[in-house]
Every structure is written in C-alpha cells, then in structure tokens.
C-alpha positions as semicolon CSV with decimal commas, in nm:
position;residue;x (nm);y (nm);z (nm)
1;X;4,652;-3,379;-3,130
2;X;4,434;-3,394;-2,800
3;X;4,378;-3,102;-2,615
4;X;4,522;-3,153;-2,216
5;X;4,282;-3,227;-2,034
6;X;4,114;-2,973;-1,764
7;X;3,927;-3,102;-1,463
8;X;3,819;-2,719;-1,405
9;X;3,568;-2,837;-1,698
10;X;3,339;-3,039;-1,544
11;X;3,060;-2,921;-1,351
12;X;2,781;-3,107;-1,200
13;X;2,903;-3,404;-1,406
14;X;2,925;-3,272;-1,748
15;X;3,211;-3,170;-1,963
16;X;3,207;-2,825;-2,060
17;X;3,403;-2,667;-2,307
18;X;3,510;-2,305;-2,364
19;X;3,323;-2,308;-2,658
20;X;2,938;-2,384;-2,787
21;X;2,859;-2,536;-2,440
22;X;3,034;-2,254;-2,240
23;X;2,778;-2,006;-2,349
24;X;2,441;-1,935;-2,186
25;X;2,162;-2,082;-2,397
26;X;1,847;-1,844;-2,345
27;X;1,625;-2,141;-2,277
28;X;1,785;-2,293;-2,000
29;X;1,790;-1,910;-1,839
30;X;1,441;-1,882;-1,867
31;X;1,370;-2,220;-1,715
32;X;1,610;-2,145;-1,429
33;X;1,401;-1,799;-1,408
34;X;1,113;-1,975;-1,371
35;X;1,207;-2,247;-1,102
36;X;1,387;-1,910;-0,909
37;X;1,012;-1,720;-0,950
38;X;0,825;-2,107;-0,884
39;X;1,017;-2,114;-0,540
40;X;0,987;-1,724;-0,417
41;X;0,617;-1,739;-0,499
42;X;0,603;-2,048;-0,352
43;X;0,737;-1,957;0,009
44;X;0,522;-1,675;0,003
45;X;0,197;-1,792;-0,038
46;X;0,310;-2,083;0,151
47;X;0,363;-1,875;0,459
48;X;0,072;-1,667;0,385
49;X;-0,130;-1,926;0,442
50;X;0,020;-2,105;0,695
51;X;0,096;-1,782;0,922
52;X;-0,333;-1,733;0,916
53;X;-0,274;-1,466;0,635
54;X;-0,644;-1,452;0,566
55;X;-0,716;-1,454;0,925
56;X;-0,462;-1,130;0,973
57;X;-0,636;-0,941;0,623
58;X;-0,964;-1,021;0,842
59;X;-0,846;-0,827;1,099
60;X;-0,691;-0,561;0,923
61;X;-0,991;-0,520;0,730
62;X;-1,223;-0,417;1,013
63;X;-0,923;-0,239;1,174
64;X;-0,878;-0,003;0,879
65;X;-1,321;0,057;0,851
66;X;-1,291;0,088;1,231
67;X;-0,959;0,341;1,195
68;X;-1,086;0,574;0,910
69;X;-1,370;0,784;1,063
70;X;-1,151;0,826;1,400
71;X;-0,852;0,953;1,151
72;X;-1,062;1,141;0,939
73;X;-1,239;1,342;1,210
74;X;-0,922;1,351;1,442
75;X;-0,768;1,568;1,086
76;X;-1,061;1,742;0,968
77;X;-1,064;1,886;1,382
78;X;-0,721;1,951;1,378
79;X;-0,699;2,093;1,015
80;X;-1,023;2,350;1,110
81;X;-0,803;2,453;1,434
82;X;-0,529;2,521;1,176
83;X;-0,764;2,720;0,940
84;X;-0,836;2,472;0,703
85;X;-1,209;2,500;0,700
86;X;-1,230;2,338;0,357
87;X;-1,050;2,036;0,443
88;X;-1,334;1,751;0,472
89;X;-1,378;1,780;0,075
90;X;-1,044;1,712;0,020
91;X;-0,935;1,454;0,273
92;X;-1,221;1,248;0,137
93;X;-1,132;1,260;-0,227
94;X;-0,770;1,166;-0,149
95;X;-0,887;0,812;0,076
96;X;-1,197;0,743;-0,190
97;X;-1,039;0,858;-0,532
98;X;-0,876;0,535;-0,585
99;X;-1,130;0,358;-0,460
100;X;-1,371;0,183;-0,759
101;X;-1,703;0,454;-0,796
102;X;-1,939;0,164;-0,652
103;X;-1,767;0,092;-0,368
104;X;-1,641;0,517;-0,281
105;X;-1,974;0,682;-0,356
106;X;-2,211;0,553;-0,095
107;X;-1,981;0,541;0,199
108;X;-1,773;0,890;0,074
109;X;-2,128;1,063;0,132
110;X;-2,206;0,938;0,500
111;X;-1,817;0,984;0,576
112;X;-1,889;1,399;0,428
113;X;-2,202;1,415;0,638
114;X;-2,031;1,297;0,932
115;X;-1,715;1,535;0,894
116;X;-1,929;1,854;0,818
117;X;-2,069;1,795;1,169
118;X;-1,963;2,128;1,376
119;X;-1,729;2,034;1,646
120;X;-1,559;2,282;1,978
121;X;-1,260;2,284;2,024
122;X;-0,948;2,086;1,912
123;X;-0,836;1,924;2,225
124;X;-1,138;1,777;2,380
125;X;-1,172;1,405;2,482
126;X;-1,348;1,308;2,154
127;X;-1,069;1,413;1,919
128;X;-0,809;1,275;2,136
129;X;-0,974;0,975;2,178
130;X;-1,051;1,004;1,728
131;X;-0,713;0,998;1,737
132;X;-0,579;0,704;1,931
133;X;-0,821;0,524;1,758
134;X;-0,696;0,590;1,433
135;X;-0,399;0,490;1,565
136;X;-0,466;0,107;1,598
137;X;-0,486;0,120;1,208
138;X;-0,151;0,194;1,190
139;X;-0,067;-0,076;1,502
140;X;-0,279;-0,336;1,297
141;X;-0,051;-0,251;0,988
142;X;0,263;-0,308;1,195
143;X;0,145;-0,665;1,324
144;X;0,035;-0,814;0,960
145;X;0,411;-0,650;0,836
146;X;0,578;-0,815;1,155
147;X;0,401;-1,183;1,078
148;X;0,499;-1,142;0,696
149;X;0,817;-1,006;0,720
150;X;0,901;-1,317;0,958
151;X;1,060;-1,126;1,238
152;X;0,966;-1,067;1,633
153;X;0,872;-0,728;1,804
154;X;1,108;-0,638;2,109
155;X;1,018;-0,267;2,053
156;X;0,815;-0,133;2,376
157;X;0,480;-0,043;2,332
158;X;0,489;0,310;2,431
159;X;0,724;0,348;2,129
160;X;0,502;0,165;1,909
161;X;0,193;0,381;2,005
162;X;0,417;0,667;1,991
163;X;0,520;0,613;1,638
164;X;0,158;0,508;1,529
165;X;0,021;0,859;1,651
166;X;0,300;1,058;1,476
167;X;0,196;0,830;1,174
168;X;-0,158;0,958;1,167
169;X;-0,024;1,368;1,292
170;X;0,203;1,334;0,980
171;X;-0,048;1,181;0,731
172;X;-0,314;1,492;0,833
173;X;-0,081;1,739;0,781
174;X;-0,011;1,590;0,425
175;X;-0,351;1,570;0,340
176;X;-0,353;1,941;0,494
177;X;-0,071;2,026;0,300
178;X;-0,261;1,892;-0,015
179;X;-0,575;2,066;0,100
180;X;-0,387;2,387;0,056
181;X;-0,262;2,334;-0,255
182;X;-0,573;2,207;-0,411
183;X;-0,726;2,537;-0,303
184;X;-0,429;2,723;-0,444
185;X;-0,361;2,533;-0,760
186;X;-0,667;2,634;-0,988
187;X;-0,558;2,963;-0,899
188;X;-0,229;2,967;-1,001
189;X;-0,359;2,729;-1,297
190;X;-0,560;3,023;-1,402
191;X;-0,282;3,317;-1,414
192;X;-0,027;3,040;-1,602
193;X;-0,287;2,974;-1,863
194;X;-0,381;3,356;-1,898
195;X;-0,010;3,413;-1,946
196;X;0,090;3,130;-2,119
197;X;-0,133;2,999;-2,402
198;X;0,042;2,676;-2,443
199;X;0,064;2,508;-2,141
200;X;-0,367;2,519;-2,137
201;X;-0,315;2,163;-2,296
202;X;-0,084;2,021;-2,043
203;X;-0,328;2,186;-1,769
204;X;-0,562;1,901;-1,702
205;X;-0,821;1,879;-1,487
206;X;-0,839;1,912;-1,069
207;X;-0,984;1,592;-1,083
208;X;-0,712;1,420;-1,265
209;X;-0,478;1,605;-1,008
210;X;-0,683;1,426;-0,725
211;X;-0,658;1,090;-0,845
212;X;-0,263;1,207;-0,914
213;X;-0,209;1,311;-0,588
214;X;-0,409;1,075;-0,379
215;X;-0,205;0,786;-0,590
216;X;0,131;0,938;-0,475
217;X;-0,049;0,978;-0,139
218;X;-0,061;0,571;-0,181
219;X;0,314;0,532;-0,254
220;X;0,421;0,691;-0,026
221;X;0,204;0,563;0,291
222;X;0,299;0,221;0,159
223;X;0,714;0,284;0,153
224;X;0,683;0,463;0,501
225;X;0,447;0,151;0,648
226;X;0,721;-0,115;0,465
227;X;1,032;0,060;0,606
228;X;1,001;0,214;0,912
229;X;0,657;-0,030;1,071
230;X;0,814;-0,327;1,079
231;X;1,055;-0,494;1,362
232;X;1,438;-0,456;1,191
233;X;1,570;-0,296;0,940
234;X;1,528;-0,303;0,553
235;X;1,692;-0,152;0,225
236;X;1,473;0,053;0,002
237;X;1,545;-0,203;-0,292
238;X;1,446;-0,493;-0,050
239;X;1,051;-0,355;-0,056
240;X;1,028;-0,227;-0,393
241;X;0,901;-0,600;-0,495
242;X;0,637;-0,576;-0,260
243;X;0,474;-0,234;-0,316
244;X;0,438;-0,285;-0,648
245;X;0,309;-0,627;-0,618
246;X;0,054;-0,405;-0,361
247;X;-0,060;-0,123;-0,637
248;X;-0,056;-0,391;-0,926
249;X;-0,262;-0,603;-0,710
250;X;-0,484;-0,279;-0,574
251;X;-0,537;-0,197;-0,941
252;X;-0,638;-0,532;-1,059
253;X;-0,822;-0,658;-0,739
254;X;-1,060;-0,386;-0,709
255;X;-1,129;-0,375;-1,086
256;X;-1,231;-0,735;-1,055
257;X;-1,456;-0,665;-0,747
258;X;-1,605;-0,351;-0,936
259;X;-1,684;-0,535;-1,259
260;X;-1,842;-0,811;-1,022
261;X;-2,059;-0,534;-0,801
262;X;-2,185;-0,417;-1,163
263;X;-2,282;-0,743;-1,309
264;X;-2,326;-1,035;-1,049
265;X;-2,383;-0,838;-0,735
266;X;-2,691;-0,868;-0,449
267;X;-2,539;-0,703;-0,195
268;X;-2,839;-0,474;-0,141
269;X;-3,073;-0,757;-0,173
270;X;-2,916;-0,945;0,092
271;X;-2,741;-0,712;0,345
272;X;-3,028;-0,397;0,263
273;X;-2,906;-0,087;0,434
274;X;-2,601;-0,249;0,574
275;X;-2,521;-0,320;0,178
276;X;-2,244;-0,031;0,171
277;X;-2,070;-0,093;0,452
278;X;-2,010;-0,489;0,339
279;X;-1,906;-0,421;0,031
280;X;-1,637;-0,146;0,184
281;X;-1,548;-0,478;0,438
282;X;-1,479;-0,677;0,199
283;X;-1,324;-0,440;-0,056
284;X;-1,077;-0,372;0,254
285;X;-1,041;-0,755;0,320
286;X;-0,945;-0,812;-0,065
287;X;-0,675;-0,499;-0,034
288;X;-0,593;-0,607;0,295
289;X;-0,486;-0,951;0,216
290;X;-0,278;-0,782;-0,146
291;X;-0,066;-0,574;0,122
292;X;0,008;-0,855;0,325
293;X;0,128;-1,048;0,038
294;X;0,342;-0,790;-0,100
295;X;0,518;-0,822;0,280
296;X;0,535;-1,195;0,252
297;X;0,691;-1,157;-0,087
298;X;0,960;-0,902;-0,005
299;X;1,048;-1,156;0,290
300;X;1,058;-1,423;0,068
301;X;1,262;-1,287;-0,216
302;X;1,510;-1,218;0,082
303;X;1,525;-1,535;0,190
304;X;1,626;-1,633;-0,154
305;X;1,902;-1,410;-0,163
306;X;2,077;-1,511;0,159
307;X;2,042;-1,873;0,064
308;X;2,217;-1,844;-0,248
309;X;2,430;-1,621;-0,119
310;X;2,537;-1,895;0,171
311;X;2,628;-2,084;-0,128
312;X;3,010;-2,158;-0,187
313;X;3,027;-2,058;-0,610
C-alpha cells in the first residue's frame, strides 16, 4: 500500500525520505565545509586586498620599528624610577625572544646599548615625548583593526590617545612585573629544588621561562588590541579565529623568512650596515600584514554568521 504522501519532504526539489536519504552523508558535509571555508577566506583576502591591506602592513611596519625604541626607553626610565634597575635585560628578551635568532640578535644588541644609556630623571621632555611616541604604535594598531574589522571611528581623539598611552603604561608595568619575577624566580627555583628533589625535572630552564612568558606576553597584547582597539564591540569567541590565525601565521611566517635569511639571503651585500634594520622592516611588514589578516578574518567569519542567520530555515 502507498505511503500518504508528505509535501514537508521535498526540499530544494528533491524527495527526501525519513530514511537512507534523511541522514547526513559525511561527504556532502565536508564539501559544504569547504564551500563555507572557500567563501570566509574568500571575503577576507578579498577585502584585504581591496581595503590597501599591504599598503596598511606598510605602515604598520615602520610604525611598530618607529614605536619600539620610544616604548622601550619610555619603560626602562620609568621602571629605573620604580627601582627596577635590571629591567633593560629583560624587556628586551620578552620583545626579541620570539623573534627568529637572525633577525633578534643584531638589532637586540643596539636596542641594549641604547637602553643602558644613563638617563635623569623620569619626567623630563625626552621620556614624555618616548612615550607619546610609542603611543602611535598602538594608534597605528587601532587604524589597520578599524579598516579590517569594517567599521568607522566616531570615538574622539583625546580618548583614543588616552587609551593608547594607558596601553603602553600598562604593557611596562607587565614587563616590570615580569622583570621582578624573573629576578625572583631562580631564587625561589633554588630553595624548591633544595627541598624538593623531584620537581628539579619539571624545573626547566630561565630561558625556556622567557620564551614562555614573552609568548603569553603575545596572547595577551593580541586579545587586548582585538577587543578593546577597535571601533564597537566584540565577543571573546568572535576573535579567537583571528589570533590564532595571527600566532599560527607568526610561527610559520617568520620560520619561512629565517630559513630564507640562512640560505638565500644578501641582505648585507646589498643594504651593508643598514642590513639589520631591513631585515627587522620587513620581518615587521610580513607580521604586520598576518595581524591584519587575522582582523579581516574575524570580520569575515562574522559576516557569515549574520547572513545565514538572516536566513528564514
């Protein structure tokens, strides 16, 4: 006997029964998976490069070169005022540690000379003026975020500048925070392991804590930049995609560039003394342009979202 027949069956044309055809087949999942992934890649780079993405990582490039030595004197003065005389060594292992060797080791050692340079007192004109500088890193951060993220500025500008400072006050005293506890650690390190014989093995080394701590350094900076920079608001789950996309991309782009520095490179042929400082510029640019495409790809996978989500089921 035939079944009655159920219009609620047919979808998109084809008869569908509760059955065989009802379930999901894994292959058509995947396919749909990849035309979903085909399309949110798709908008992003798309905007990227329509929106002058390269042109922005450009700017943000020299922005950053131009930003660190203002920061990092503007925090090794204000960490010596504190009483942190030891503070240069550690500030520049956590911004170089992650850095590949070839590119950290020739400009780590003119950024050391320059922040063991004796300085008066805290609050002069210099350090002040260190520190609004290193401030236009963080406004160059906002702008690239604004343009990928898709959305328009209508906060005033002494708000913005305002919030850019307290960005760089709150990033020196976490790296003076960690300058503490560096100096404290192998301390405490030592009385655990005189006490305790088996945690020696679980101990590690301080420069394995470095690279620890200047990664979570990383993660963290890139969070606060994605939620709080930007014009609007956003979820924590809606720029998860995009910082890892940045520390996958970090991690992969600057291993590339490394390997190529070791075995293609004539950097120092061509650019001579002037050789480190390019290859930091365009280290920067290749990081730079990572960051901005993790923004572009948080904005696109929420585009997604609210399209399908206009969709009537």
């Amino acid at each position: 006997m035939l079944s009655k027949f159920n219009p609620s069956h047919i979808r998109g044309g084809v008869t569908i029964n509760d059955g065989f055809y009802g379930m999901r087949r894994p292959g058509v999942e995947i396919l749909r998976g990849v035309a979903v992934l085909k399309r949110i890649l798709g908008d992003a780079l798309g905007h990227f490069i329509n929106d002058d993405g390269w042109s922005m990582a450009s700017n943000l490039a020299i922005t950053a070169l131009m930003a660190l030595f203002p920061f990092l004197i503007f925090a090794t003065a204000l960490a010596s005022f504190l009483g942190a005389h030891a503070f240069a060594d550690t500030a520049v292992h956590i911004v170089f540690d992650t850095w590949p060797e070839q590119i950290a080791e020739p400009i780590s050692r003119q950024v050391q000379r320059v922040l063991t340079v004796q300085r008066g007192d805290f609050l002069t004109y210099g350090v002040l003026a260190a520190a609004f500088f290193a401030s236009n890193g963080i406004e160059a951060l906002r702008v690239a975020l604004n343009r990928a993220y898709r959305v328009t500025e209508t906060r005033g500008f002494l708000y913005r500048r305002l919030q850019s400072l307290v960005f760089v006050l709150i990033a020196t005293l976490g790296f003076f925070a960690i300058s503490v506890f560096l100096v404290a650690a192998p301390i405490a390190v030592h009385i655990a392991a005189r006490r305790l014989d088996w945690i020696e093995p679980y101990l590690g080394t301080i420069t394995l804590w470095r690279f620890v701590i200047a990664s979570i350094v990383i993660v963290l900076g890139l969070i606060a930049v994605h939620f709080w920079l930007p014009a609007g608001r956003r979820r924590f789950v809606d720029i998860v995609p995009g910082i890892l996309f940045t520390l996958i991309g970090w991690v992969a782009g600057s291993s590339i560039f490394a390997a190529y520095l070791e075995r293609f490179s004539s950097y120092v042929v061509t650019y001579a003394g002037l050789a480190s400082i390019m290859i930091a510029i365009v280290f920067l640019y290749i990081v730079s342009a990572i960051f901005i495409m993790g923004g572009e790809l948080n904005a696109a996978i929420r585009r997604y979202l609210d399209a399908r989500a206009r969709v009537p089921d």
